[in-house]
XYZ file of C-alpha atoms in Angstrom:
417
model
C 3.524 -15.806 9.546
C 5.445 -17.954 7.583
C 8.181 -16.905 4.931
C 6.068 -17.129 1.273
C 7.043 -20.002 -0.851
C 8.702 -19.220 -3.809
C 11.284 -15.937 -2.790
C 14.829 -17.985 -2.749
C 13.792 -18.972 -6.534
C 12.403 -15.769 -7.930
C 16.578 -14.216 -6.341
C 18.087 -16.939 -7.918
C 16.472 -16.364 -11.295
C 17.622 -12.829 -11.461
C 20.476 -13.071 -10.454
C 21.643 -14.900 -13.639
C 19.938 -12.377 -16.235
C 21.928 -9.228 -16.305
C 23.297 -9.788 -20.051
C 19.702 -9.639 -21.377
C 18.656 -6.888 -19.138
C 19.115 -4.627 -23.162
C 15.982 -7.142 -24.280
C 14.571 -6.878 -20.862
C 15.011 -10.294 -19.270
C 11.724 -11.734 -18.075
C 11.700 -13.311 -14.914
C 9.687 -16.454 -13.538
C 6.737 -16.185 -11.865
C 4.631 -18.268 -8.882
C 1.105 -17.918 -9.668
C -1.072 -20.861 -11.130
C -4.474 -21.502 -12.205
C -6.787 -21.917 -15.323
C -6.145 -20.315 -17.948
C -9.720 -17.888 -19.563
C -9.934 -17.456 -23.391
C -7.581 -14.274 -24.812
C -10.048 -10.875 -24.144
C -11.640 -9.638 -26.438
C -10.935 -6.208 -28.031
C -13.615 -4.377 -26.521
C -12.489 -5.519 -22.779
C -8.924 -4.468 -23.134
C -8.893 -0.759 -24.511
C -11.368 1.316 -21.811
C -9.154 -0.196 -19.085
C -5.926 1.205 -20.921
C -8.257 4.507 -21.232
C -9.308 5.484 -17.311
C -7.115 6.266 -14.834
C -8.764 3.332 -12.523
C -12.155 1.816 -12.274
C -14.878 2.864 -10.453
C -15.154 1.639 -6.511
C -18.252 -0.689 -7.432
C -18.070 -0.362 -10.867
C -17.936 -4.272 -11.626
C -17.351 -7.618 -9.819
C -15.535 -8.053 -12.010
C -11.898 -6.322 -11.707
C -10.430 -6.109 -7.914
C -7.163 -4.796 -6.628
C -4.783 -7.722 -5.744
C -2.120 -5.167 -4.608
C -0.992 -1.747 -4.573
C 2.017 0.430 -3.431
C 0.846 4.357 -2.476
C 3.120 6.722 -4.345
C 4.998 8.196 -1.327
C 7.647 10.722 -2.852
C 10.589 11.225 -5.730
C 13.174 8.932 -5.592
C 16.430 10.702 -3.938
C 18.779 12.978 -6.091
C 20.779 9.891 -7.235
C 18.114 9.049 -9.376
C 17.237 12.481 -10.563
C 18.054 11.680 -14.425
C 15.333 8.283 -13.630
C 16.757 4.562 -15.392
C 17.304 5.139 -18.892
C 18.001 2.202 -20.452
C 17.337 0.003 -17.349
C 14.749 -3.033 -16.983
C 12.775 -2.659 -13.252
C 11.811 -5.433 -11.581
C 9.066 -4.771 -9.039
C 8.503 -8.136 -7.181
C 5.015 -7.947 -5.328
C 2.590 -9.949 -3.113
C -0.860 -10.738 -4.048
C -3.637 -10.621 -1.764
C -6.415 -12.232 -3.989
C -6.035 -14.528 -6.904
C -7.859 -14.127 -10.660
C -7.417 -15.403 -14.423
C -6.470 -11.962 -15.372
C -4.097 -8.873 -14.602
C -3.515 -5.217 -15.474
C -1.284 -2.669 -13.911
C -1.312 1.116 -13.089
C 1.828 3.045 -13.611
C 2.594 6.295 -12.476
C 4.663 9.122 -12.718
C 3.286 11.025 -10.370
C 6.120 13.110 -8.748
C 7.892 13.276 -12.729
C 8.516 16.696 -13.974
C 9.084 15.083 -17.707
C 7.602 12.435 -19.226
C 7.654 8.355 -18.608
C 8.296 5.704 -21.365
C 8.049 2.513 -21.289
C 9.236 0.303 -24.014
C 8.517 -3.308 -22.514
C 6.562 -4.448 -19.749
C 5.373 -8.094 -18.217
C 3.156 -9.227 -15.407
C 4.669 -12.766 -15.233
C 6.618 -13.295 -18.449
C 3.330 -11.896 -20.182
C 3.845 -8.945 -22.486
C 1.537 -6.006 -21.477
C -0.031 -3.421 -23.736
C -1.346 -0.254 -23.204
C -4.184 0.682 -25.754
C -3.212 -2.078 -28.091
C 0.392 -0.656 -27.806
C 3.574 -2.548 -26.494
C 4.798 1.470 -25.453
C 3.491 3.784 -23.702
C 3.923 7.395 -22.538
C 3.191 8.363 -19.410
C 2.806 12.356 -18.787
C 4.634 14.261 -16.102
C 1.951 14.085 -13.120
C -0.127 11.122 -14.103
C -0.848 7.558 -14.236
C -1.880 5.038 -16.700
C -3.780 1.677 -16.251
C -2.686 -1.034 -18.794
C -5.205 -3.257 -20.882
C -6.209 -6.801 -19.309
C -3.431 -9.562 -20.229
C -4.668 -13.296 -19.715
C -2.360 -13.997 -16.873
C -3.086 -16.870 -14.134
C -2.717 -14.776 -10.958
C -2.499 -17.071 -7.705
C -3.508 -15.607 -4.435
C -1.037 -15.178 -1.526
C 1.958 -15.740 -3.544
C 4.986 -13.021 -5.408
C 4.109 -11.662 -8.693
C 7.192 -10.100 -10.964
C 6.322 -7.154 -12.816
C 8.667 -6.389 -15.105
C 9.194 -2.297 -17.020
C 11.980 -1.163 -19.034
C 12.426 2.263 -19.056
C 14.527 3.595 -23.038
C 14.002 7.060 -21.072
C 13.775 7.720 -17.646
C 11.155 9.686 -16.493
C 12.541 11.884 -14.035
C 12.240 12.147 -10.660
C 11.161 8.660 -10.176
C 7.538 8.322 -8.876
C 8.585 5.225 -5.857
C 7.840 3.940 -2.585
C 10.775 3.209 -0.830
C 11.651 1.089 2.595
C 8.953 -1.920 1.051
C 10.328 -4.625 3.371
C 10.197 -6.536 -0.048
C 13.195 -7.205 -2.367
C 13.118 -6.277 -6.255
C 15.916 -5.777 -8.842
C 17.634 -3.350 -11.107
C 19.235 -4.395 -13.943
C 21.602 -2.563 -16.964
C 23.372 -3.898 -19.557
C 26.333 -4.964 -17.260
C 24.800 -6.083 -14.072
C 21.405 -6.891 -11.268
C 21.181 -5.394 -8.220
C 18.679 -5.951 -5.515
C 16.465 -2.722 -3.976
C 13.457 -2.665 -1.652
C 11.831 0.011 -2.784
C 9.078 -0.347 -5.990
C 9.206 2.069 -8.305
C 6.717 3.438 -11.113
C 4.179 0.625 -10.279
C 1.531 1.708 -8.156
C -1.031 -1.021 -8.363
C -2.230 -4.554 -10.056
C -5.650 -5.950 -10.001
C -6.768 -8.833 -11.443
C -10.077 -10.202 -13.050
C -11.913 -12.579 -10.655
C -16.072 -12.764 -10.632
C -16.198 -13.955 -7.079
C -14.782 -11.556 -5.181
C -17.001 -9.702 -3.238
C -14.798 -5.996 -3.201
C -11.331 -5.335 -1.552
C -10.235 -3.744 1.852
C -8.594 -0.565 1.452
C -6.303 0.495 4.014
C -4.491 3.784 4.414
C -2.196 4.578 6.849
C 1.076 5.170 7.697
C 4.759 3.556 8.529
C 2.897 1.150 10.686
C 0.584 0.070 8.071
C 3.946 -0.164 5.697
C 5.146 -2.095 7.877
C 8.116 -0.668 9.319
C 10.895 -2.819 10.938
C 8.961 -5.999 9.946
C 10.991 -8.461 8.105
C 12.109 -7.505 4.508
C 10.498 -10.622 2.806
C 8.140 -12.166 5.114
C 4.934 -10.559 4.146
C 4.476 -9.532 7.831
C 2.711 -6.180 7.655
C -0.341 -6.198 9.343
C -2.619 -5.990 6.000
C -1.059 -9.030 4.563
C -2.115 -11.021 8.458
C -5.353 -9.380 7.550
C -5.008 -10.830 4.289
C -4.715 -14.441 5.422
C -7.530 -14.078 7.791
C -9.825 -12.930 5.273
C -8.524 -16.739 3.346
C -7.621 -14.106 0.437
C -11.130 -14.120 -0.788
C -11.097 -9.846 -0.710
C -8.377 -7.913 -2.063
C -6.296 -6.463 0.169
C -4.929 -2.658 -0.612
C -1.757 -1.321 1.391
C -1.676 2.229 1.120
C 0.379 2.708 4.254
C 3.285 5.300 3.912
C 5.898 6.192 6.209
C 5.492 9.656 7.720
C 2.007 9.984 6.316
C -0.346 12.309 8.447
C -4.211 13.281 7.953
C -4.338 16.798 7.425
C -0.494 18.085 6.938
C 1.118 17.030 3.914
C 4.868 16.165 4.327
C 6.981 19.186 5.114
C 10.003 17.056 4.290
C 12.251 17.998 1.449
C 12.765 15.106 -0.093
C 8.974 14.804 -0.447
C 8.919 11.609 2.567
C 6.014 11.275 4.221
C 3.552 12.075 0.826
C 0.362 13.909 0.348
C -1.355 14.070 3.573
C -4.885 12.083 4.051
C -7.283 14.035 3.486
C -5.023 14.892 -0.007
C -4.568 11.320 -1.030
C -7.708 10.051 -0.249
C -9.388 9.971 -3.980
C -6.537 8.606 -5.408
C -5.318 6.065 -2.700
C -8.984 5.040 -1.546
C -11.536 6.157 -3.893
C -10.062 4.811 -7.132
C -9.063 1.433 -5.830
C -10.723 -1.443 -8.117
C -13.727 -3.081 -6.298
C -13.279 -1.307 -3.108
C -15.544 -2.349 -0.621
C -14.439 -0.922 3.107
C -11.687 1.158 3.907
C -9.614 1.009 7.331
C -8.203 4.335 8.315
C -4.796 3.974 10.352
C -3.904 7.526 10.545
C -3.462 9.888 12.954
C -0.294 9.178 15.084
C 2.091 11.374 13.294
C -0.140 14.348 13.447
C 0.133 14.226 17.263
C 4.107 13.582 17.149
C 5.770 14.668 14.017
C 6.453 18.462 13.724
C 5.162 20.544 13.638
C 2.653 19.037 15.934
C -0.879 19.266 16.009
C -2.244 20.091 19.544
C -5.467 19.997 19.156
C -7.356 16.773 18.899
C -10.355 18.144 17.682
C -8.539 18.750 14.099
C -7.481 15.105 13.670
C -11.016 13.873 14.755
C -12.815 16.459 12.228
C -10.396 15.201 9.699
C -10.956 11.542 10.332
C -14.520 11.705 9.774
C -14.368 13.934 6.660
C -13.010 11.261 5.349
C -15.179 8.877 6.348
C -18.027 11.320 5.001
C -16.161 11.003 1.832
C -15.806 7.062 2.033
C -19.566 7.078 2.884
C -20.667 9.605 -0.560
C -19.276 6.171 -2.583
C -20.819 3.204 -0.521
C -17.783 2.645 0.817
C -18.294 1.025 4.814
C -15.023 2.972 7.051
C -13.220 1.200 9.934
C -10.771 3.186 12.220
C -7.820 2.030 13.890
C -7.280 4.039 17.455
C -3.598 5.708 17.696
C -1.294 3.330 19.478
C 1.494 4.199 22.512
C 4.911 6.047 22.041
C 6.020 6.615 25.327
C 9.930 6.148 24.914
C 10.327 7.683 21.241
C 11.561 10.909 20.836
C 8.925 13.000 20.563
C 6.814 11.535 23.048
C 5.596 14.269 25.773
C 2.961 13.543 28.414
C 0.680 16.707 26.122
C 1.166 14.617 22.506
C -0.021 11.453 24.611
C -2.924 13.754 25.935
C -3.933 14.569 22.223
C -3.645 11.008 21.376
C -5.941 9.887 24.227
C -8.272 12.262 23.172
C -8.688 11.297 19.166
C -8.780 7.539 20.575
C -11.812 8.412 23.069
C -13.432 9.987 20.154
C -13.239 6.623 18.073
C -13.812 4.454 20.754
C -17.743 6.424 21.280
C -18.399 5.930 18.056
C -17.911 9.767 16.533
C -16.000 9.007 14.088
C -16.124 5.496 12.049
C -18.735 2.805 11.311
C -16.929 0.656 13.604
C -12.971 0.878 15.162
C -10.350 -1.449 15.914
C -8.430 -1.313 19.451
C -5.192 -1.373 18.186
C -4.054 0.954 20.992
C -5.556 -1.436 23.932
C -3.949 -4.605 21.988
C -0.693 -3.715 21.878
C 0.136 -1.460 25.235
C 2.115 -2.769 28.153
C -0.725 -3.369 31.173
C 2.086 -2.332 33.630
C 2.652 1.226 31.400
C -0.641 1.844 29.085
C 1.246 4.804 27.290
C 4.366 2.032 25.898
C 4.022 -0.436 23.717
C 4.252 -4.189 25.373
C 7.990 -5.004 24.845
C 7.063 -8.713 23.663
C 5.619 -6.117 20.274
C 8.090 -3.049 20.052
C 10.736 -3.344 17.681
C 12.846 -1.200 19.626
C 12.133 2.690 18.777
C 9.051 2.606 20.987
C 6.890 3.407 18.141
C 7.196 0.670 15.329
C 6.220 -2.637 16.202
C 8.227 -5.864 14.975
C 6.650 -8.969 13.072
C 4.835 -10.355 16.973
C 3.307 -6.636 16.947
C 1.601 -6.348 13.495
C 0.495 -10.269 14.019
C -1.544 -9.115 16.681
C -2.590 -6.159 14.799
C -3.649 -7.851 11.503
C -5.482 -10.927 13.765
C -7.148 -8.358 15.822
C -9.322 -7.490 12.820
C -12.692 -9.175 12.632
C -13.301 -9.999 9.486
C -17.374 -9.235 10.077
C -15.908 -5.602 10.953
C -14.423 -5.200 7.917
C -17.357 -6.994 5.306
C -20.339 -5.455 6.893
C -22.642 -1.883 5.789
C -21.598 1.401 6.089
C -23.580 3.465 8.046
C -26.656 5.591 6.986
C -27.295 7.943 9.451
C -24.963 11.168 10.861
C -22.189 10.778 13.614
């Protein structure tokens, strides 16, 4: 996939804009189109007012983006960014004449303010309000600002934070480089912090793709700004007429949330699911990529029949909200650490289950498209990215190609697995 137009200028414009960082310094952004009329009162406030819309809810608003939540940011950032301007550089899936934002502070134990925010140089308000508090524990979705959003291109989202709210809810390791800024200096960061989602206004669309996963649905030892995950391959196949959701995160399981200590790894699947899936603007279909790091992360879960129940409760739960569910089958990780020839049993297992039909309204072979022919349980060394488990930018190509996009846009299923 090509590098995106427009990175080398958004670096080089803030870079030069660390003595207004105390007035926040608005960046530029790469998005064009016609502008709509301003919205009108009663379209701006109920957005500012629910947490997100309804899956189906309108045709109107659909998710152009969105980074899962995945844990507090490390003890060097336990007192959050008082006083600091965060810029969250994104990539849009879908394009629309409108934008709003979700913010949370999720993992916070005191509250979030934010003084100043942007979505492209445009100011943002949140119930009429150019501040906003966010509580410890939850989100907030902004009103609509008129903003030209272009498809398949970086977005700058811009928060200043008077008070950090503390821990900081982020998603770290985004293979996509944003800034901090103070009063003194910039400095750049891949992980996105507080921002959790933007969706614009676009009456075309027919729904977004959801897709929840883990490391190898955030893309994990792709290139950091290449837009080489395999959602945003799946993105240009679709020709960016469906938003595209990436709730991969690293360490992510589907029925174990993250025993971790630092919080890495996030709410487990079946824990997430409402928030990460069910909430999404205009979401359509939902792929489920999870399942690997049940079978090799400790502790372990042995028995396949766990993961499978767990995969289709929450395709039983994707199915109570119209929502049409595509699996992914668990791919090879003969070579990494864990890997035993019993783990590799349990992953053979949950992938004959998908691959009869048990489980989803339809699967994806990502196991059979990326293993070795000469050594099924490895990944094809033309694809590995050298761990034996996380594939480089060749790998999630062939993932995010593999997807038929008449998989993904068809009916859910009526009857019982």
């Amino acid at each position: 996939m090509p590098r995106r137009q427009g990175h080398t200028l958004l670096i080089a414009l803030v870079a030069g804009t660390a003595a207004l960082a105390a007035a926040v310094a608005f960046g530029t952004s790469l998005v064009t189109s016609t502008r709509r009329a301003p919205l009108a009162e009663a379209q701006a406030h109920p957005a500012a007012r629910q947490p997100a819309a309804p899956a189906h809810s309108s045709g109107t608003w659909v998710v152009t983006w969105t980074g899962a939540p995945a844990s507090p940011e490390p003890p060097n950032s336990a007192d959050g960014y008082p006083g600091h301007t965060i810029r969250n550089t994104v990539h849009t899936s879908i394009g629309g004449d409108a934008a709003r934002i979700t913010l949370s502070n999720l993992f916070g134990t005191t509250p979030l303010v934010v003084d100043q925010a942007t979505v492209a140089t445009r100011p943002v308000t949140f119930g009429g309000l150019g501040t906003v508090t966010v509580a410890a524990g939850r989100q907030v979705v902004s009103d609509p600002v008129a903003v030209p959003v272009a498809p398949d291109s970086d977005l700058l989202v811009t928060l200043r934070t008077p008070y950090g709210g503390r821990p900081v809810t982020h998603h770290p390791n985004a293979h996509q480089t944003s800034h901090l800024a103070d009063a003194t200096r910039t400095w750049p960061t891949t992980a996105w912090r507080y921002l959790t989602a933007v969706d614009v206004r676009n009456d075309t669309a027919p729904g977004a793709i959801v897709v929840i996963g883990d490391s190898l649905t955030a893309g994990t030892a792709s290139s950091t700004d290449t837009d080489s995950r395999w959602p945003d391959v799946l993105s240009d196949r679709l020709g960016h007429r469906y938003g595209v959701a990436n709730q991969g995160i690293a360490g992510n399981r589907v029925l174990r949330d993250s025993t971790n200590p630092t919080g890495a790894g996030g709410m487990s699947g079946i824990h997430r699911f409402d928030r990460d899936v069910l909430s999404v603007a205009g979401a359509r279909t939902v792929i489920v990529a999870l399942g690997i790091n049940d079978v090799q992360q400790a502790p372990q879960e042995t028995d396949a029949r766990r993961i499978v129940a767990g995969l289709r409760s929450l395709t039983d739960r994707a199915h109570a909200h119209g929502l049409r569910v595509v699996g992914a089958t668990l791919t090879p990780f003969r070579g990494y650490a864990t890997w035993t020839p019993a783990r590799n049993d349990v992953r053979r297992a949950v992938n004959a289950q998908i691959r009869a039909g048990h489980v989803f309204d339809d699967y994806v072979d990502f196991d059979r498209a990326v293993r070795d022919p000469y050594a099924p349980d490895r990944i094809r060394p033309a694809y590995d990215s050298g761990d034996r488990l996380h594939f480089n930018d060749a790998g999630y190509r062939v993932l995010g190609r593999l997807v038929d996009p008449a998989t993904v846009t068809g009916a859910p299923k009526t009857g019982a697995f």
